Coordinates of C-alpha atoms in Angstrom, one line a residue:
Chain A
M1 CA 57.3 -155.2 31.3
S2 CA 59.7 -157.0 32.3
I3 CA 58.7 -158.1 36.2
I4 CA 54.9 -158.7 34.4
R5 CA 56.7 -161.3 32.3
E6 CA 58.9 -162.6 34.8
H7 CA 56.3 -163.8 37.6
T8 CA 54.5 -165.3 34.7
Q9 CA 57.0 -168.0 33.0
A10 CA 58.2 -169.0 36.7
T11 CA 54.5 -170.2 38.4
L12 CA 52.8 -169.6 34.8
S13 CA 54.1 -173.1 33.2
D14 CA 52.7 -176.1 30.5
A15 CA 52.5 -177.9 33.6
W16 CA 49.4 -177.9 35.5
R17 CA 47.9 -178.2 31.6
T18 CA 48.7 -182.1 32.5
I19 CA 47.3 -183.0 35.9
N20 CA 44.5 -185.1 35.4
I21 CA 41.7 -183.5 37.3
D22 CA 40.1 -186.1 37.7
A23 CA 42.4 -188.0 39.6
L24 CA 41.9 -185.6 42.6
Q25 CA 38.4 -185.4 42.0
E26 CA 36.9 -187.5 45.1
D27 CA 34.0 -188.9 42.5
S28 CA 35.0 -189.2 38.7
S29 CA 34.8 -191.3 37.1
V30 CA 38.9 -192.5 37.4
N31 CA 38.2 -193.1 41.0
F32 CA 35.4 -195.6 40.5
D33 CA 36.1 -199.3 41.2
T34 CA 33.4 -201.3 39.3
A35 CA 33.7 -204.4 40.9
T36 CA 30.9 -202.3 42.7
L37 CA 28.4 -202.9 40.3
H38 CA 27.8 -205.9 40.3
P39 CA 27.8 -208.6 43.0
P40 CA 30.0 -210.8 43.7
Q41 CA 30.5 -213.8 42.3
P42 CA 31.3 -217.1 44.5
E43 CA 34.4 -218.3 45.0
I44 CA 35.8 -221.3 43.4
S45 CA 39.5 -223.4 44.9
E46 CA 41.2 -224.9 43.2
S47 CA 40.6 -228.0 44.5
E48 CA 37.0 -227.7 43.8
A49 CA 37.6 -227.0 40.2
R50 CA 39.7 -229.9 40.2
Q51 CA 36.8 -232.4 42.4
L52 CA 34.4 -231.7 39.2
Q53 CA 36.9 -232.1 37.0
G54 CA 37.4 -235.2 38.1
Q55 CA 33.2 -235.7 37.9
V56 CA 33.3 -234.8 33.9
R57 CA 36.1 -237.1 32.9
Q58 CA 34.1 -239.7 34.6
L59 CA 31.5 -238.3 33.2
L60 CA 33.0 -238.0 30.0
R61 CA 34.7 -241.8 30.2
G62 CA 30.7 -243.0 30.9
G63 CA 30.1 -241.4 27.0
D64 CA 28.2 -239.2 28.4
A65 CA 29.5 -235.9 26.7
E66 CA 27.2 -233.8 26.2
G67 CA 26.6 -234.0 30.1
A68 CA 30.7 -233.4 31.0
L69 CA 30.0 -229.8 28.8
R70 CA 27.3 -228.9 30.4
G71 CA 28.3 -230.1 34.1
C72 CA 31.3 -228.2 33.6
L73 CA 29.3 -224.8 31.7
E74 CA 27.4 -224.1 34.1
A75 CA 29.9 -224.0 36.6
P76 CA 32.5 -221.4 35.4
V77 CA 34.8 -220.5 37.3
Y78 CA 34.2 -215.9 37.7
N79 CA 37.1 -215.7 41.3
G80 CA 38.8 -218.0 42.0
S81 CA 43.0 -217.7 41.4
E82 CA 44.7 -218.7 38.9
L83 CA 45.4 -222.1 39.9
A84 CA 41.7 -222.8 39.9
R85 CA 40.7 -220.7 36.6
E86 CA 43.3 -222.6 33.7
T87 CA 42.1 -226.0 35.9
H88 CA 38.6 -225.4 34.9
L89 CA 39.5 -224.2 31.9
Q90 CA 41.3 -227.1 30.5
T91 CA 38.5 -229.3 32.0
V92 CA 36.7 -227.8 29.5
I93 CA 39.3 -227.3 26.4
E94 CA 39.3 -232.2 27.2
V95 CA 35.0 -232.1 27.4
L96 CA 35.6 -229.7 23.7
Q97 CA 38.8 -231.7 22.0
S98 CA 36.4 -236.1 22.9
I99 CA 33.5 -234.2 21.5
K100 CA 33.2 -235.4 17.2
A101 CA 32.5 -232.7 14.2
S102 CA 29.3 -234.4 13.6
E103 CA 28.5 -233.9 16.8
M104 CA 28.8 -230.6 17.9
T105 CA 26.2 -228.8 16.8
P106 CA 23.3 -231.2 17.2
M107 CA 24.3 -230.8 20.8
L108 CA 25.1 -226.6 20.8
Q109 CA 20.9 -226.8 20.5
R110 CA 20.3 -229.0 22.1
I111 CA 22.1 -227.1 24.9
Y112 CA 20.6 -223.7 23.5
A113 CA 17.3 -224.5 23.4
S114 CA 17.1 -226.0 26.8
P115 CA 16.2 -223.9 30.3
G116 CA 19.3 -221.3 30.7
G117 CA 21.0 -223.0 27.7
S118 CA 22.3 -219.0 26.1
E119 CA 23.8 -218.5 29.1
C120 CA 25.7 -222.0 28.9
L121 CA 26.9 -222.0 25.2
D122 CA 27.9 -216.8 26.8
V123 CA 30.0 -219.6 29.2
L124 CA 31.9 -221.8 26.7
M125 CA 32.2 -219.0 24.1
K126 CA 34.4 -217.4 27.1
Y127 CA 35.9 -220.5 27.0
L128 CA 36.7 -220.2 23.7
Y129 CA 38.3 -217.1 23.8
K130 CA 39.5 -217.4 27.1
G131 CA 41.2 -220.8 25.1
M132 CA 43.0 -219.1 22.2
A133 CA 44.5 -216.2 24.2
A134 CA 45.7 -218.9 26.6
S135 CA 47.7 -221.0 23.5
S136 CA 48.6 -218.2 21.3
S137 CA 50.2 -216.4 23.7
S138 CA 51.5 -219.9 25.3
S139 CA 53.6 -220.4 21.5
A140 CA 55.0 -216.8 21.3
G141 CA 56.2 -217.4 25.3
S142 CA 58.1 -220.1 23.8
A143 CA 60.1 -222.5 25.9
P144 CA 60.5 -220.4 29.7
R145 CA 57.1 -220.9 31.4
T146 CA 55.3 -219.0 34.6
P147 CA 56.3 -221.1 37.2
S148 CA 51.8 -220.2 38.0
R149 CA 51.0 -221.3 34.4
V150 CA 52.7 -225.5 35.2
T151 CA 50.2 -227.2 36.4
P152 CA 50.9 -231.2 37.4
Q153 CA 49.6 -233.0 34.3
P154 CA 48.6 -236.2 35.6
T155 CA 46.6 -238.1 32.7
G156 CA 49.2 -236.0 31.0
F157 CA 45.4 -235.2 28.6
S158 CA 45.5 -232.4 28.2
Q159 CA 46.9 -230.1 25.3
V160 CA 46.3 -227.0 26.4
G161 CA 47.7 -227.3 28.4
A162 CA 50.9 -227.5 26.0
R163 CA 53.5 -230.0 27.1
P164 CA 56.9 -227.6 26.4
G165 CA 58.0 -230.6 24.5
A166 CA 55.7 -230.1 21.4
P167 CA 55.0 -226.4 21.4
T168 CA 53.2 -225.9 18.7
E169 CA 51.8 -229.3 17.3
S170 CA 49.1 -229.5 19.6
T171 CA 49.0 -226.1 20.5
G172 CA 47.7 -225.5 16.6
A173 CA 45.7 -228.7 16.8
A174 CA 44.1 -226.9 19.9
M175 CA 43.0 -223.9 18.0
S176 CA 42.2 -226.0 15.7
V177 CA 39.0 -227.3 17.6
L178 CA 38.3 -224.1 19.6
L179 CA 37.8 -222.2 16.4
S180 CA 35.4 -225.3 14.9
W181 CA 33.7 -224.4 17.5
H182 CA 33.9 -220.4 18.0
E183 CA 32.0 -221.5 14.2
K184 CA 29.6 -224.1 15.6
V185 CA 28.7 -221.6 18.6
V186 CA 28.1 -218.0 16.7
E187 CA 25.9 -220.9 14.0
V188 CA 24.0 -221.0 16.8
A189 CA 23.6 -219.1 19.5
G190 CA 24.4 -215.8 16.6
L191 CA 26.6 -212.3 17.1
G192 CA 24.8 -211.7 20.0
C193 CA 26.5 -214.2 22.0
I194 CA 30.1 -213.0 20.9
G195 CA 28.7 -209.4 22.3
R196 CA 27.9 -210.2 25.3
V197 CA 31.1 -211.8 26.3
M198 CA 32.6 -209.0 25.0
T199 CA 30.4 -206.9 27.7
D200 CA 29.8 -209.1 30.7
W201 CA 32.1 -207.8 33.3
R202 CA 31.9 -212.0 34.8
R203 CA 35.0 -212.8 33.3
V204 CA 36.2 -216.8 33.5
Chain B
M1 CA 1.6 -205.6 6.6
A2 CA 1.9 -201.9 4.2
A3 CA 5.3 -200.9 2.9
P4 CA 7.1 -198.5 5.4
E5 CA 7.4 -195.0 4.2
V6 CA 10.9 -194.5 4.1
H7 CA 12.8 -190.4 3.9
H8 CA 15.9 -190.3 3.0
L9 CA 17.2 -186.5 4.0
F10 CA 20.6 -186.7 3.5
H11 CA 23.6 -188.5 4.1
A12 CA 24.9 -187.9 8.0
P13 CA 24.2 -189.2 10.9
I14 CA 20.5 -188.8 12.8
A15 CA 21.2 -188.6 16.4
D16 CA 17.4 -188.3 16.8
H17 CA 14.5 -187.3 15.7
S18 CA 10.8 -186.1 16.3
F19 CA 7.8 -185.3 14.7
S20 CA 5.3 -183.0 16.1
A21 CA 0.7 -184.0 17.4
D22 CA 0.0 -183.3 13.6
R23 CA 2.5 -185.3 12.4
K24 CA 4.0 -182.5 10.1
T25 CA 6.5 -181.0 10.9
L26 CA 9.5 -183.5 11.6
A27 CA 12.9 -182.4 13.7
I28 CA 15.7 -184.1 13.4
A29 CA 18.8 -183.7 15.4
R30 CA 21.6 -183.2 12.3
D31 CA 25.3 -182.2 13.5
T32 CA 25.0 -178.4 15.7
T33 CA 21.0 -177.8 14.2
V34 CA 18.3 -179.0 14.9
E35 CA 16.4 -179.1 11.8
L36 CA 12.7 -178.8 10.6
Y37 CA 11.1 -180.7 7.5
G38 CA 7.7 -180.1 7.0
R39 CA 5.9 -182.8 5.3
V40 CA 5.4 -181.6 1.3
G41 CA 3.1 -184.2 -0.2
N42 CA 4.5 -187.8 0.3
A43 CA 8.2 -186.2 0.6
F44 CA 9.2 -183.9 3.4
K45 CA 11.1 -181.1 2.5
L46 CA 13.6 -178.6 5.1
K47 CA 12.0 -176.1 5.8
D48 CA 13.9 -173.8 9.4
E49 CA 16.7 -174.0 11.2
L50 CA 18.1 -174.3 15.1
K51 CA 21.2 -172.6 15.6
G52 CA 22.2 -172.3 19.0
H53 CA 23.7 -174.7 19.9
D54 CA 27.8 -175.1 19.0
K55 CA 28.0 -179.2 19.4
T56 CA 26.5 -181.5 18.2
V57 CA 22.9 -182.3 19.2
T58 CA 22.5 -185.5 20.9
S59 CA 18.5 -185.3 21.2
I60 CA 15.8 -183.3 20.4
D61 CA 11.5 -183.6 21.3
I62 CA 8.9 -182.2 20.4
A63 CA 6.1 -181.9 23.1
P64 CA 2.8 -182.7 21.4
N65 CA 0.3 -180.6 22.3
S66 CA 2.4 -177.0 23.8
G67 CA 4.7 -177.8 20.0
R68 CA 7.7 -176.6 21.9
I69 CA 10.8 -178.2 21.0
V70 CA 13.7 -178.6 23.3
S71 CA 16.8 -180.5 21.9
C72 CA 20.0 -180.8 23.7
S73 CA 23.5 -181.4 23.3
Q74 CA 27.3 -181.5 23.8
D75 CA 28.2 -178.2 24.2
R76 CA 26.5 -178.9 27.5
N77 CA 23.0 -176.6 26.8
A78 CA 19.8 -177.1 26.7
L79 CA 17.6 -175.4 25.1
V80 CA 13.5 -174.7 24.7
W81 CA 12.8 -173.8 20.4
E82 CA 9.7 -172.1 21.9
P83 CA 6.5 -171.6 18.6
T84 CA 5.9 -168.1 17.6
P85 CA 4.8 -166.2 14.7
Q86 CA 8.6 -165.5 14.1
G87 CA 9.9 -168.4 13.9
Y88 CA 11.1 -170.0 16.8
K89 CA 12.1 -168.6 19.5
P90 CA 14.9 -169.9 21.6
T91 CA 15.3 -170.0 25.9
L92 CA 18.3 -171.6 27.4
V93 CA 17.7 -173.3 30.4
L94 CA 20.4 -173.8 33.3
L95 CA 21.2 -177.4 33.4
R96 CA 24.6 -177.1 35.4
I97 CA 26.6 -180.3 34.3
N98 CA 30.5 -180.2 32.8
R99 CA 29.5 -182.8 30.2
A100 CA 28.3 -183.0 27.4
A101 CA 23.6 -184.0 27.8
T102 CA 22.8 -187.0 26.7
F103 CA 18.8 -187.6 26.3
V104 CA 16.6 -185.4 26.3
R105 CA 12.8 -186.3 27.1
W106 CA 9.3 -183.7 28.0
S107 CA 7.5 -185.5 30.2
P108 CA 3.5 -186.1 29.3
S109 CA 2.1 -183.3 31.3
E110 CA 4.4 -181.1 29.2
T111 CA 5.3 -178.9 32.3
K112 CA 8.8 -180.7 33.1
F113 CA 11.5 -182.0 30.3
A114 CA 14.5 -185.3 32.0
V115 CA 17.3 -184.3 30.6
G116 CA 20.4 -186.6 31.5
S117 CA 23.8 -186.4 30.8
G118 CA 27.5 -187.3 30.8
D119 CA 28.4 -185.8 34.4
R120 CA 26.5 -189.1 35.9
L121 CA 22.8 -187.2 36.8
I122 CA 19.9 -185.7 36.0
A123 CA 19.2 -182.4 35.4
V124 CA 15.1 -182.5 36.5
C125 CA 14.1 -178.8 34.6
Y126 CA 10.9 -176.6 34.7
F127 CA 9.4 -173.6 34.5
E128 CA 9.8 -170.8 37.2
E129 CA 7.6 -168.5 36.2
E130 CA 8.1 -165.7 38.8
N131 CA 12.5 -165.7 37.8
D132 CA 11.0 -166.2 34.0
W133 CA 13.3 -168.9 33.5
W134 CA 13.7 -172.4 33.1
V135 CA 15.3 -173.8 36.4
S136 CA 16.4 -177.3 36.6
K137 CA 17.1 -179.7 39.7
H138 CA 19.8 -182.6 39.9
L139 CA 19.3 -186.7 39.9
K140 CA 22.3 -187.2 40.8
K141 CA 21.9 -190.9 43.4
P142 CA 22.6 -193.4 43.2
I143 CA 24.3 -193.4 38.8
R144 CA 27.6 -194.0 38.2
S145 CA 28.1 -193.2 34.7
T146 CA 27.0 -191.5 31.8
V147 CA 23.0 -191.5 31.4
T148 CA 22.2 -192.5 28.0
A149 CA 18.6 -192.4 27.7
V150 CA 16.2 -191.5 29.9
A151 CA 11.4 -192.4 30.6
W152 CA 9.1 -191.3 31.4
H153 CA 6.1 -192.3 33.7
P154 CA 2.1 -191.9 32.3
N155 CA 1.9 -189.7 35.5
S156 CA 5.0 -187.2 35.0
V157 CA 6.9 -187.4 38.8
L158 CA 8.4 -191.4 38.1
L159 CA 11.5 -191.4 35.3
A160 CA 13.4 -193.9 34.8
A161 CA 17.0 -194.0 33.4
G162 CA 19.5 -196.4 31.8
S163 CA 22.9 -195.6 32.4
T164 CA 26.6 -196.2 30.8
D165 CA 27.5 -198.0 35.2
A166 CA 25.0 -200.8 33.6
H167 CA 21.6 -200.3 36.0
A168 CA 18.1 -198.6 35.4
R169 CA 16.1 -197.2 37.4
V170 CA 13.0 -195.8 38.5
F171 CA 13.9 -192.3 39.9
S172 CA 10.7 -189.9 41.3
S173 CA 11.3 -186.5 39.9
F174 CA 8.5 -184.6 42.1
I175 CA 8.4 -181.2 41.8
K176 CA 5.9 -179.5 45.0
G177 CA 4.3 -176.7 43.5
V178 CA 4.6 -178.1 39.1
D179 CA 3.6 -182.2 40.3
A180 CA 0.2 -182.7 41.6
R181 CA 1.0 -185.1 43.8
P182 CA 0.8 -188.7 42.0
E183 CA -1.5 -191.4 42.5
P184 CA 0.4 -194.5 44.8
T185 CA 1.6 -197.6 42.0
A186 CA 3.7 -200.1 42.5
W187 CA 6.9 -197.8 42.2
G188 CA 5.7 -195.9 44.9
E189 CA 3.6 -194.8 47.5
R190 CA 5.5 -191.3 48.9
L191 CA 7.4 -189.6 46.2
P192 CA 9.9 -187.4 47.1
F193 CA 12.8 -186.2 45.0
N194 CA 15.3 -188.4 44.1
T195 CA 13.2 -191.1 45.2
V196 CA 15.1 -194.8 44.1
C197 CA 12.3 -196.7 43.1
G198 CA 14.2 -199.2 41.8
E199 CA 17.3 -200.4 41.0
Y200 CA 17.7 -202.9 37.9
M201 CA 20.4 -204.5 36.0
N202 CA 20.6 -208.0 34.0
N203 CA 23.2 -210.5 34.0
S204 CA 26.0 -209.9 32.1
A205 CA 25.9 -205.7 33.2
G206 CA 25.8 -204.3 30.1
W207 CA 25.3 -201.6 29.3
I208 CA 22.2 -199.8 28.6
H209 CA 20.4 -197.8 25.4
S210 CA 17.3 -197.6 25.9
V211 CA 14.6 -197.8 29.3
A212 CA 9.9 -197.1 28.5
F213 CA 8.1 -197.9 30.5
S214 CA 5.0 -200.4 29.9
P215 CA 1.5 -198.0 28.2
S216 CA 0.0 -198.6 31.7
G217 CA 3.3 -197.2 33.8
D218 CA 3.8 -200.8 36.0
A219 CA 6.5 -202.4 33.6
L220 CA 9.6 -201.0 32.7
A221 CA 12.1 -202.4 29.1
F222 CA 15.8 -202.1 29.4
A223 CA 17.8 -203.1 26.6
A224 CA 21.3 -203.6 27.5
H225 CA 24.6 -203.5 25.1
D226 CA 24.2 -208.0 26.0
S227 CA 22.2 -208.2 22.9
S228 CA 19.5 -208.1 25.3
I229 CA 16.2 -207.2 26.6
T230 CA 15.0 -206.9 30.4
V231 CA 11.7 -206.4 31.4
V232 CA 10.8 -205.6 35.3
Y233 CA 7.3 -206.0 37.1
P234 CA 7.5 -204.8 40.3
S235 CA 5.1 -205.7 43.0
A236 CA 5.2 -202.8 45.7
P237 CA 7.3 -200.5 47.2
E238 CA 10.3 -201.8 48.7
Q239 CA 9.6 -205.0 47.1
P240 CA 11.7 -206.8 45.0
P241 CA 10.2 -206.6 41.8
K242 CA 7.7 -209.7 41.2
A243 CA 8.6 -210.6 38.2
V244 CA 12.0 -209.8 36.1
V245 CA 12.6 -211.1 32.4
S246 CA 15.6 -211.3 30.4
I247 CA 15.8 -212.5 26.7
N248 CA 19.2 -212.7 25.6
T249 CA 18.8 -212.5 21.7
Q250 CA 21.4 -214.2 18.7
L251 CA 20.9 -210.8 17.2
L252 CA 23.0 -207.6 17.2
P253 CA 22.4 -204.9 20.7
F254 CA 19.6 -202.8 20.7
M255 CA 19.9 -199.0 20.6
S256 CA 15.7 -198.3 21.4
L257 CA 13.0 -200.0 22.3
I258 CA 9.1 -199.5 23.0
W259 CA 6.3 -200.7 24.5
N260 CA 3.1 -201.5 21.7
G261 CA 0.1 -202.6 24.3
E262 CA 1.2 -204.4 27.4
D263 CA 2.0 -208.0 26.1
E264 CA 4.7 -206.1 22.7
I265 CA 7.7 -204.4 22.2
I266 CA 9.0 -203.6 19.4
A267 CA 13.2 -203.1 20.0
A268 CA 15.2 -202.1 17.2
G269 CA 19.2 -201.5 16.8
Y270 CA 22.7 -202.8 15.6
D271 CA 20.9 -205.2 12.7
C272 CA 19.4 -202.2 11.2
E273 CA 15.7 -203.9 10.9
A274 CA 12.9 -203.4 14.1
F275 CA 12.1 -206.6 16.2
R276 CA 9.0 -207.6 17.5
F277 CA 9.1 -209.5 21.3
R278 CA 5.6 -210.8 22.7
G279 CA 4.8 -211.7 25.6
G280 CA 4.4 -210.8 29.4
I281 CA 4.4 -211.3 33.5
D282 CA 5.5 -215.6 32.8
G283 CA 8.2 -214.7 30.1
W284 CA 9.3 -213.0 26.6
Q285 CA 9.5 -214.2 23.2
L286 CA 11.7 -212.7 20.5
T287 CA 8.6 -213.3 17.6
G288 CA 10.8 -212.1 14.7
A289 CA 12.2 -209.1 12.5
L290 CA 9.2 -206.6 11.5
E291 CA 10.3 -206.4 7.7
A292 CA 9.9 -208.6 5.7
K293 CA 12.5 -209.2 3.5
G294 CA 12.6 -210.3 -0.1
R295 CA 9.8 -207.7 -0.8
P296 CA 10.0 -206.4 -4.5
G297 CA 11.5 -203.5 -5.5
L298 CA 14.6 -204.4 -2.2
G299 CA 15.8 -207.8 -2.7
D300 CA 14.9 -207.4 -6.2
Q301 CA 16.3 -211.2 -8.5
R302 CA 16.7 -209.4 -11.7
E303 CA 16.2 -211.9 -14.6
E304 CA 20.1 -212.4 -15.4
S305 CA 21.0 -212.5 -19.5
A306 CA 24.3 -214.8 -20.0
L307 CA 25.8 -210.7 -21.0
N308 CA 24.4 -208.9 -18.9
M309 CA 26.4 -210.9 -16.2
F310 CA 29.7 -210.7 -18.1
R311 CA 29.1 -207.5 -18.3
Q312 CA 29.3 -207.5 -14.4
M313 CA 32.0 -209.4 -13.7
D314 CA 33.7 -207.5 -16.8
L315 CA 33.4 -203.7 -14.3
K316 CA 33.1 -205.4 -10.6
G317 CA 35.1 -208.2 -11.1
K318 CA 31.5 -210.3 -9.2
V319 CA 27.7 -211.2 -10.4
K320 CA 26.0 -209.9 -7.5
D321 CA 25.4 -206.2 -6.2
D322 CA 26.0 -206.9 -2.2
T323 CA 26.9 -203.4 -1.7
Q324 CA 23.3 -203.0 0.5
L325 CA 21.8 -205.0 3.0
K326 CA 18.5 -206.3 3.0
T327 CA 17.2 -203.6 5.4
V328 CA 15.3 -200.4 5.1
H329 CA 17.7 -198.9 7.7
Q330 CA 21.6 -198.7 5.2
N331 CA 23.2 -199.1 9.2
T332 CA 22.5 -198.9 12.6
I333 CA 18.5 -197.4 14.1
T334 CA 19.3 -195.1 17.0
M335 CA 15.7 -193.9 18.0
I336 CA 12.9 -195.1 17.8
R337 CA 10.3 -193.3 18.8
P338 CA 5.9 -194.1 18.4
Y339 CA 4.5 -192.4 15.2
E340 CA 0.2 -193.9 15.6
T341 CA -1.2 -194.7 18.4
S342 CA -4.5 -195.5 19.3
G343 CA -4.5 -195.9 22.9
P344 CA -1.8 -198.0 24.5
S345 CA -1.5 -199.6 21.3
V346 CA 0.7 -197.7 18.5
R347 CA -0.5 -198.2 15.3
R348 CA 2.6 -197.2 13.2
F349 CA 6.3 -195.8 14.4
S350 CA 9.2 -194.8 13.0
S351 CA 12.4 -195.1 12.8
S352 CA 16.1 -192.4 12.4
G353 CA 19.6 -194.0 12.3
V354 CA 23.4 -193.3 11.2
D355 CA 22.8 -193.7 7.4
G356 CA 20.2 -190.1 7.1
R357 CA 16.9 -191.3 7.2
V358 CA 13.8 -191.4 8.6
V359 CA 11.1 -194.7 8.3
I360 CA 8.0 -194.5 8.9
W361 CA 6.8 -198.3 9.2
T362 CA 2.8 -200.4 9.9
V363 CA 3.1 -202.6 13.2

């Protein structure tokens, strides 16, 4: 009897219960690369993102806010460096901040009704959420900003990029812009739009 | 439009429901049992409980001609319930899966059924006379994740499946000795078992909740978690499809869809009501909800007296009672099925949902 006890205590510990058998099985869901599920997106470099930023600014200066908004929503950075993504986010937010509150809804309705408009508003929603995440993390993370996030801001246009000097004011303002856009986008594109942002593999 | 026929069976979710061909029997997947309700006048009364599964029953289907019921469950089993004079007799089906079975449907020929599972495969089951039991063959490649829904082509060979890997696929489930060689279709000509005749996804790659072939079998529709419906029109075997039409909606995702003829799709889901889509190969459009809002009795605007108003304020702290949704279903609709058809079009369909209601709608 004692032999049996020794034997079981030596070899039958509980450790096997914690073995993750899914990790050992080659075709299990744990070893599954979800990137294989969807077609690859073209990579967009930072310089391309900057180029687009320039074009969009030009449109803005020309007074074509809708064209500027469409322009940056039709070319989202799904695949690119962190810097390219950040640049594009700033482009989108610049456009959003330059549009008056009274113009939001009619403009969104026009975009939604146009071909490919639903897709555009989905992209806008993605950037709204990204903008909210960025501004809340920069206010929480306060002073020392990670090097990758310090982007040169030649014009000082952007507020969400947050100058380290006055983080609270500008992030608050940026957030309120994003929130009012969020409300308007949901009015036009419905809850389905939020669902799609959460579902979509293509992250901005 | 006639008012819908509402049957509030119990206060628990209904995983799936199925009517017998004569519409007198209604099978409900409730928890670990299959409940059979019989029509008594205008109501459905519980008449039998089929107990055989020991985990949640996920799906059931009654074969219209033979009357056999197939059920599948999270306990990884499927049971075929044979009607006998002494009641229903269960037969275990060897699925050979080690994850939950999620979805089951009889083929139109009723000689086979397909069981979707969390084991990243579909078990196509058929009866083997010499051994006197149900056996299964696995459709495995290239499924990468749980199968959430399956649907049969009218020829009983092609099978569509939706999966959480965001793909809707069309397979051949041809089994020698069970199936007659099918006529060539736009999906394929030679169809050995596990031929992948098509693999489709939509732009945002949301997982698939429901798939359905059009009545002719020449188009496939699927609903995904990005609140969209996608319709695929195949052109020829091995060729890219003629058209893939995707409609993103403003609504919450659809859980289930059925075709009404070739030019209409009815879908229902998290919005707790059914919606109608119309279109064809050139494009599809959401045309609106099926449910007429503000019917008498539901959105009832009672004449409010001042006394009543203050009484409500006193009792509930508010004037309006807004605890009820304006829709008939009070929670997500998880399944819709044709109830009465004439040829390819659906006259009436039934829906069931998380709120324990089965509702029969006139289209």
